[in-house]
Short mmCIF file of C-alpha atoms in Angstrom, two decimals:
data_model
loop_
_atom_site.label_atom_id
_atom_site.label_comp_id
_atom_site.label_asym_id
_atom_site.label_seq_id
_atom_site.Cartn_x
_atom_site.Cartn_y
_atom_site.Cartn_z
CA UNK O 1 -13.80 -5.07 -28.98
CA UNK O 2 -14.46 -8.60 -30.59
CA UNK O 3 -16.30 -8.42 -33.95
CA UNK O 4 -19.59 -10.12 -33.57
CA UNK O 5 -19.80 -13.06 -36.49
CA UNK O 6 -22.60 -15.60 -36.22
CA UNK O 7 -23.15 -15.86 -39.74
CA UNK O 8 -20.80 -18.02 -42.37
CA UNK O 9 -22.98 -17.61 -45.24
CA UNK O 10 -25.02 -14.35 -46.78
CA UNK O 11 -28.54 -14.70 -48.90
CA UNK O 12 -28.97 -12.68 -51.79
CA UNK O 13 -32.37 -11.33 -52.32
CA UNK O 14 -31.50 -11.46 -56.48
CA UNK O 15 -33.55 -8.99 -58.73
CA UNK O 16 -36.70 -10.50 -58.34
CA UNK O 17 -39.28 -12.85 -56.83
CA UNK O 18 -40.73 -13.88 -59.70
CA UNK O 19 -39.72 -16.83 -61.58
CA UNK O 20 -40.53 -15.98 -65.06
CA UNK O 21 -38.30 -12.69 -64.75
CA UNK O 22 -35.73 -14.30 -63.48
CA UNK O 23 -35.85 -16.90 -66.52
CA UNK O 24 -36.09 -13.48 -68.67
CA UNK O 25 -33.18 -12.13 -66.96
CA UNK O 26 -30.91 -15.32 -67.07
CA UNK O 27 -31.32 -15.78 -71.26
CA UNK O 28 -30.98 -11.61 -70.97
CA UNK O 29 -27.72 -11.64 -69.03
CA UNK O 30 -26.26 -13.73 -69.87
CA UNK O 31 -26.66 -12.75 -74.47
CA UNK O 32 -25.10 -9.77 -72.57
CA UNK O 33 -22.28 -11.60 -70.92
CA UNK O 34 -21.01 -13.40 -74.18
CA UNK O 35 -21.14 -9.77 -76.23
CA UNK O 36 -19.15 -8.30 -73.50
CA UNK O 37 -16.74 -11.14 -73.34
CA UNK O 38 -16.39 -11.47 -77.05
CA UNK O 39 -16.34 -7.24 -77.87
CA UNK O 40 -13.60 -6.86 -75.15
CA UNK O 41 -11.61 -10.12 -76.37
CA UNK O 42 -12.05 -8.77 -80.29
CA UNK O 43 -10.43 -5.19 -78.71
CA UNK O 44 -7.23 -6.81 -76.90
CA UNK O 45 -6.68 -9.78 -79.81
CA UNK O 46 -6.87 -6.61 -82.42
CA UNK O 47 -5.31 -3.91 -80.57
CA UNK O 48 -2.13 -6.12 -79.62
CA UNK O 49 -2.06 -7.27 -82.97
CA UNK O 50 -2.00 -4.48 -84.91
CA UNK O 51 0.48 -0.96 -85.13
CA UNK O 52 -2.81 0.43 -83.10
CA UNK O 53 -0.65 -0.98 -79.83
CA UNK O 54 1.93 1.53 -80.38
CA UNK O 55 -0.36 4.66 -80.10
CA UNK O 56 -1.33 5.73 -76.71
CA UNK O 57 -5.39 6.00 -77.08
CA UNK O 58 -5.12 2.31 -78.05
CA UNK O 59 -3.06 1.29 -75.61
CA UNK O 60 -5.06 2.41 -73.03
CA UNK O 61 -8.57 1.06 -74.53
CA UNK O 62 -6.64 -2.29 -74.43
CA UNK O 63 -6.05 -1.86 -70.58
CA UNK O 64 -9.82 -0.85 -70.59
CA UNK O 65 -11.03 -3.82 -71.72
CA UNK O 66 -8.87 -5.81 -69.54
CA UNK O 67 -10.25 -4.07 -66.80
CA UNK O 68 -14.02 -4.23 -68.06
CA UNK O 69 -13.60 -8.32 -68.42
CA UNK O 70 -12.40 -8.51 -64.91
CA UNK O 71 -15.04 -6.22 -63.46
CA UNK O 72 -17.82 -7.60 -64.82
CA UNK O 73 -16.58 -11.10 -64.09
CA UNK O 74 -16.90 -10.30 -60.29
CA UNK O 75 -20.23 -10.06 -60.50
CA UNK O 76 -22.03 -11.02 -63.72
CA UNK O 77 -20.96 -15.00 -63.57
CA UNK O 78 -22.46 -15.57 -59.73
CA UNK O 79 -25.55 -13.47 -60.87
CA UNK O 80 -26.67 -15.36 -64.31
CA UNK O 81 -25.90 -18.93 -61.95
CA UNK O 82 -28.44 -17.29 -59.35
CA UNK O 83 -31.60 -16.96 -61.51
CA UNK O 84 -31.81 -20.16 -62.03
CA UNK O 85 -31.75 -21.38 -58.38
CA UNK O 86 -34.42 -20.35 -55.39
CA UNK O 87 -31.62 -20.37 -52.76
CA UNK O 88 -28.58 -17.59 -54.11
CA UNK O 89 -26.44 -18.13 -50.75
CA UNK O 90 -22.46 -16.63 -51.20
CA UNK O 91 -20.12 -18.09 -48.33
CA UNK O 92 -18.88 -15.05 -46.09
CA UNK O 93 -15.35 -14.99 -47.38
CA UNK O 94 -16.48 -14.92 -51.40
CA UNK O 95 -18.87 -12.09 -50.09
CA UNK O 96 -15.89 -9.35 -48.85
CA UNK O 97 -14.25 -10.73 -51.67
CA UNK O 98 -16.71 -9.45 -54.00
CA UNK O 99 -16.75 -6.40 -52.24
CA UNK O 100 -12.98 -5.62 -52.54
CA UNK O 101 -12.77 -7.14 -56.37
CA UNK O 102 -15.86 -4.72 -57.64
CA UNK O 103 -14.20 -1.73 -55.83
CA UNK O 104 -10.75 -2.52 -57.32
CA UNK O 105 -11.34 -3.36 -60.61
CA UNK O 106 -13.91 -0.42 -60.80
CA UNK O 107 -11.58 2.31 -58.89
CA UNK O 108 -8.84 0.97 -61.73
CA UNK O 109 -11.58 1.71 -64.45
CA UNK O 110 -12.29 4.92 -63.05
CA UNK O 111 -8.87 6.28 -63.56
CA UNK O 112 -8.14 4.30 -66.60
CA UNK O 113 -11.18 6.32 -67.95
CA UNK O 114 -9.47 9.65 -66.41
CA UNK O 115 -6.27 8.43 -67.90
CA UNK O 116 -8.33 8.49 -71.43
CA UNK O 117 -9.80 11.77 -70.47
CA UNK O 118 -6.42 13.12 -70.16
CA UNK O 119 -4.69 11.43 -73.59
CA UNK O 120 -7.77 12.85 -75.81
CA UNK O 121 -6.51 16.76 -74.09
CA UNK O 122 -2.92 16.18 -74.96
CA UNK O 123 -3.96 14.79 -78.62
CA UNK O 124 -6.36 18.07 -79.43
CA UNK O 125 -4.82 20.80 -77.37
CA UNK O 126 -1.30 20.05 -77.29
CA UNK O 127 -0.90 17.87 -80.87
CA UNK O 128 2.45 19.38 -82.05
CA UNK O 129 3.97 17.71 -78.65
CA UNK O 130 1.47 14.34 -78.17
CA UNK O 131 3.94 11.70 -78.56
CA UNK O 132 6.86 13.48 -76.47
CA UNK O 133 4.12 14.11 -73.79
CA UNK O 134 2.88 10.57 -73.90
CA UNK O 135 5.43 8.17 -74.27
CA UNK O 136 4.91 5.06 -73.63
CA UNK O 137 7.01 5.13 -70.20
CA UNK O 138 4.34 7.79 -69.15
CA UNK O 139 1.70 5.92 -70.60
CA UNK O 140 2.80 2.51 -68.40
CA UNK O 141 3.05 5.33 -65.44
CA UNK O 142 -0.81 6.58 -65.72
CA UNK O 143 -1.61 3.22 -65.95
CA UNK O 144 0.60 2.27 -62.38
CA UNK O 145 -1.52 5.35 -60.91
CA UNK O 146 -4.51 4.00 -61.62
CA UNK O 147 -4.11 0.56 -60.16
CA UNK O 148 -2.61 2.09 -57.40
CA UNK O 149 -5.33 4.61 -57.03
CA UNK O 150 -7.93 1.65 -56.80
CA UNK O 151 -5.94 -0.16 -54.31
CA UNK O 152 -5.84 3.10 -52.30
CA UNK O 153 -10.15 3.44 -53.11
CA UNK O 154 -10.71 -0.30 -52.51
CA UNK O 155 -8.50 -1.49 -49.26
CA UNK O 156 -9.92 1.06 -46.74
CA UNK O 157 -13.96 0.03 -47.96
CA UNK O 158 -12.72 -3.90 -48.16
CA UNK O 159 -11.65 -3.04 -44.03
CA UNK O 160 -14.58 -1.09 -43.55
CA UNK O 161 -16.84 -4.38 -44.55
CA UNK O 162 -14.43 -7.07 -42.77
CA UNK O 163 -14.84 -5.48 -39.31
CA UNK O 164 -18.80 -5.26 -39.58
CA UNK O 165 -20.79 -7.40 -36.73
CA UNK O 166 -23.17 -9.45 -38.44
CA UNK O 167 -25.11 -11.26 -35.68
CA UNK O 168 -28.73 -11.10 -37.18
CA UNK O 169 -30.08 -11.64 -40.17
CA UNK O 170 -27.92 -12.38 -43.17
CA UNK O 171 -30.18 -11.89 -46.34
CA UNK O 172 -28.71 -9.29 -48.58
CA UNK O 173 -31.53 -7.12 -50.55
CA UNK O 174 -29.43 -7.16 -53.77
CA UNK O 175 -27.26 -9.66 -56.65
CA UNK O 176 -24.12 -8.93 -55.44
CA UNK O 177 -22.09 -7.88 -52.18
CA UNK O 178 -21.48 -4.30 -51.66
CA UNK O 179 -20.94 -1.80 -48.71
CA UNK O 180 -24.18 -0.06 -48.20
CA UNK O 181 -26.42 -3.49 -47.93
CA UNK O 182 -24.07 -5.04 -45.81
CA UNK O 183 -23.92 -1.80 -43.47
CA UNK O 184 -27.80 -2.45 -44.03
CA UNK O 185 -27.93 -5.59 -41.87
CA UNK O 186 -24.58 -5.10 -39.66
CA UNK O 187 -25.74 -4.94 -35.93
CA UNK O 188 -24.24 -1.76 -35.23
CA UNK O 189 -25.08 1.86 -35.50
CA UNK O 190 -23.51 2.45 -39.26
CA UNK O 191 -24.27 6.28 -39.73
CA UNK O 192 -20.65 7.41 -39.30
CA UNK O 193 -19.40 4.32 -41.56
CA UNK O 194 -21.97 4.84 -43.95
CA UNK O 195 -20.22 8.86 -44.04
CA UNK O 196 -16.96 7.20 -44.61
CA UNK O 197 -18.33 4.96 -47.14
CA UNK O 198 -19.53 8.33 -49.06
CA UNK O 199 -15.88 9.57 -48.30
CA UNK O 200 -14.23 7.18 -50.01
CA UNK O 201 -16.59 5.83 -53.11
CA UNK O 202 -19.00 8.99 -53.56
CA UNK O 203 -16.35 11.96 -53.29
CA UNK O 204 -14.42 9.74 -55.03
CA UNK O 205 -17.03 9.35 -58.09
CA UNK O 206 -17.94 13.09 -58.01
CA UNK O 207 -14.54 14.32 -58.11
CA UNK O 208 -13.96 12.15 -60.92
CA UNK O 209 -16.49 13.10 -62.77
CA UNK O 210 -16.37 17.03 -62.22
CA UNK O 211 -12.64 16.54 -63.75
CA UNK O 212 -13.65 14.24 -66.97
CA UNK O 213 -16.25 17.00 -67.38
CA UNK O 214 -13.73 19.89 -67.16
CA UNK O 215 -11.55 17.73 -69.37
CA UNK O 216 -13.80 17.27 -72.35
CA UNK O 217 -15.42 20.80 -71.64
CA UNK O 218 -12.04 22.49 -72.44
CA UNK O 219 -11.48 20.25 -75.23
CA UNK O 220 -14.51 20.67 -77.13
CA UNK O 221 -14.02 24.69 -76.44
CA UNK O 222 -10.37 24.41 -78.16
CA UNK O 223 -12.10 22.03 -81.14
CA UNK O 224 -13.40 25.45 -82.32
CA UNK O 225 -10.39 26.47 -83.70
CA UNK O 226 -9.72 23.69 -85.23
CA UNK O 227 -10.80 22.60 -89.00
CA UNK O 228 -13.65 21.01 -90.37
CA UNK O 229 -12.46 17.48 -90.83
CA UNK O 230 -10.08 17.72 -87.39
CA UNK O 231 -13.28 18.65 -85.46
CA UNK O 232 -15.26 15.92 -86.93
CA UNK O 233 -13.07 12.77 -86.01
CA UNK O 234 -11.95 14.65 -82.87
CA UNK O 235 -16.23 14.91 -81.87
CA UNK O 236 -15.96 11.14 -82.97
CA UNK O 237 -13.71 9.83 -80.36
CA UNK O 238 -14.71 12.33 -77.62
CA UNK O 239 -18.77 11.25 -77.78
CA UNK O 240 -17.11 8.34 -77.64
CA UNK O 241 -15.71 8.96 -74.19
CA UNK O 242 -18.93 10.93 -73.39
CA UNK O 243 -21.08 8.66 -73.69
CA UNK O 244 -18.76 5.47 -72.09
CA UNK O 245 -18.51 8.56 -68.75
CA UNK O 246 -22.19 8.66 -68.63
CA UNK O 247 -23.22 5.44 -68.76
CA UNK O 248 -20.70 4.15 -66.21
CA UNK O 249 -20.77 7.60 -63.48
CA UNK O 250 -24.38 8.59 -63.45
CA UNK O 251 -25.77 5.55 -61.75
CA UNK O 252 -22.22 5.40 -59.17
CA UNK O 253 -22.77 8.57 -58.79
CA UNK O 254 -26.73 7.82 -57.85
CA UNK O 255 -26.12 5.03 -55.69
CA UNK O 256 -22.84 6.16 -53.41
CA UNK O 257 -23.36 9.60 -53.15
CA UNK O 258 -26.30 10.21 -50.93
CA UNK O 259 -27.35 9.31 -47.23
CA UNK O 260 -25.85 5.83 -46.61
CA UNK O 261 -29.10 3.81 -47.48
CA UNK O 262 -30.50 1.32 -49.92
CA UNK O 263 -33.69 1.22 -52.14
CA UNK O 264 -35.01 -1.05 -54.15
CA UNK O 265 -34.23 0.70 -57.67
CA UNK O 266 -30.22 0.44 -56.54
CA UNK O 267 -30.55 -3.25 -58.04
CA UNK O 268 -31.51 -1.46 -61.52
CA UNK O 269 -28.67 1.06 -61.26
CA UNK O 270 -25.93 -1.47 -60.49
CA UNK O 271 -26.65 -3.12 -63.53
CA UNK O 272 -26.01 0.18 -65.25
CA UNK O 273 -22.04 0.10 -64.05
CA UNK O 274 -21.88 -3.79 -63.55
CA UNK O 275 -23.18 -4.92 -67.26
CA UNK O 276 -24.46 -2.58 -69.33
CA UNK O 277 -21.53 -0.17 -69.64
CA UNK O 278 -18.84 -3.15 -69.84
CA UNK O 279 -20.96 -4.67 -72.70
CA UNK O 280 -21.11 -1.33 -74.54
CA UNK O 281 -17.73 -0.10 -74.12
CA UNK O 282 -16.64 -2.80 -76.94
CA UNK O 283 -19.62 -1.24 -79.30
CA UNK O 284 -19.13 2.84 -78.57
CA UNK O 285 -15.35 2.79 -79.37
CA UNK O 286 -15.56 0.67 -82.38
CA UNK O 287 -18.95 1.66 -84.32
CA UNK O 288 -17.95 5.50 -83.70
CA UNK O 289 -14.41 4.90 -84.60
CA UNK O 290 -13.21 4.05 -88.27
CA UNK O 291 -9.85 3.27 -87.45
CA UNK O 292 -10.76 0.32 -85.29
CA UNK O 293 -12.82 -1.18 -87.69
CA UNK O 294 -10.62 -0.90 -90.28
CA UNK O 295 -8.08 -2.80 -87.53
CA UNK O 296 -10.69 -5.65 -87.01
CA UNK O 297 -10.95 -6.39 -90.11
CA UNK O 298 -7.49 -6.31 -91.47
CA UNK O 299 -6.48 -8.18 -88.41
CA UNK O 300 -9.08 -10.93 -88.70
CA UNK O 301 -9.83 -11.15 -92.43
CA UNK O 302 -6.31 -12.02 -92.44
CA UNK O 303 -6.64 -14.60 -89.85
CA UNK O 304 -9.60 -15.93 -91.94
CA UNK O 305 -7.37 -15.52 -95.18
CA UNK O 306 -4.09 -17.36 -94.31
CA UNK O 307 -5.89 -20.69 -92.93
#
């Protein structure tokens, strides 16, 4: 059957009606923008600069904030330009662009964040063997899985939104193009794509998360026979990972796993997983970590030093 397409151009609804938030958000954003940009950048400049590249956690934080500039810059760019115009209008090919870009780029931090998961149980619960284990060749393998594993997450939604009918109205209630408010306003009966939907970004999520949980659970549990000082800096990198899990599953989990349908607090959640965690990612794994910081500032205190 021929897809129904009368529409060329999608409106986004934004975050709000009112002009004075919007102003609010725009300075907000985009003070949150520039810290993401400029923590991530600070990571990859010192990481790859430094004998930090050489040691698997690192190595993989690097490809995390990679992936965290890339993700963010899907969204967060087009949203800060919006609040300051009435009309927010995205042409129809940016739009299932956007939709395959956040799915990729998040799938890939999704199982770089497993990936980490995984690294932190080798370090604590297998340390006498950590650097045979991970290698870098099985380091630059994890890393191949995870791309791959987003591609796998991402193409089947991307086909999912490129074979909707739109033939009605084409206002989006949200910032940013994604599945469930497209399904929304595609004139069809959606019920059994909105099922697949959950099947491929809310199973996905869940399982995810069930296995980072069962990953740090059996970590902490073998921290206990561990001494003092190990269990200290070993807490210090895992609340690390805690926290960066939390912030970034709880509202994906929220939003995809549920009856395919949208409400208005969805707009708050996605900001959770499009912004917030990106922009604290930088912060959780430097603050709470003493060898970065020592990195940054050998690394850049001798930038400052030899000019």
């Amino acid at each position: 059957m021929e897809i129904q397409r009368n529409i060329s151009e999608f409106i986004l609804l934004g975050l709000s009606d009112d002009q004075n938030i919007e102003l609010f958000c725009f300075a907000l954003f985009l003070l949150c923008y520039i810290a993401l940009m400029v923590g991530n950048l600070l990571i990859l400049i010192s990481v790859r600069c430094s004998s930090l590249f050489n040691q698997p956690m690192y190595y993989f934080l690097l490809h995390l904030s990679s992936i965290d500039i890339c993700y963010t810059s899907t969204v967060t760019p087009k949203l800060i330009a919006d609040l300051l115009v009435e009309r927010k209008a995205i042409s129809y090919s940016n739009c299932m662009l956007q939709v395959f870009t956040m799915h990729f780029f998040g799938g890939t931090e999704i199982f770089i964040l497993t990936t980490m998961a995984y690294d932190r149980y080798v370090a604590i619960c297998k340390p006498l063997h950590y650097m045979l284990i991970m290698n870098r060749t099985r380091c630059n393998l994890l890393i191949l899985a995870a791309w791959t594993g987003a591609a796998i997450h991402a193409i089947p939604l991307f086909t999912i939104a490129v074979t909707l009918p739109f033939c009605g109205p084409n206002e989006i209630d949200h910032y940013f193009c994604d599945i469930f408010p497209l399904l929304k306003i595609a004139c069809m009966d959606t019920y059994i794509t909105g099922v697949l939907v959950i099947a491929f970004s809310g199973m996905v999520s869940l399982v995810t998360f069930v296995v980072l949980f069962l990953s740090y659970g059996i970590i902490l549990f073998t921290l206990r026979n561990q001494s003092a000082e190990g269990r200290r800096k070993a807490l210090s990198t895992c609340w690390s990972h805690i926290t960066v899990v939390f912030l970034f599953f709880a509202p994906l989990i929220f939003i995809y796993l549920r009856p395919p349908t949208t409400f208005p607090e969805d707009k708050v959640f996605a900001l959770f997983y499009t912004i917030i965690a990106p922009m604290f990612n930088p912060l959780i794994y430097t603050l709470r970590n003493a060898e970065m910081k020592n990195t940054l500032r050998k690394v850049w205190c001798h930038s400052l030093l030899s000019k």
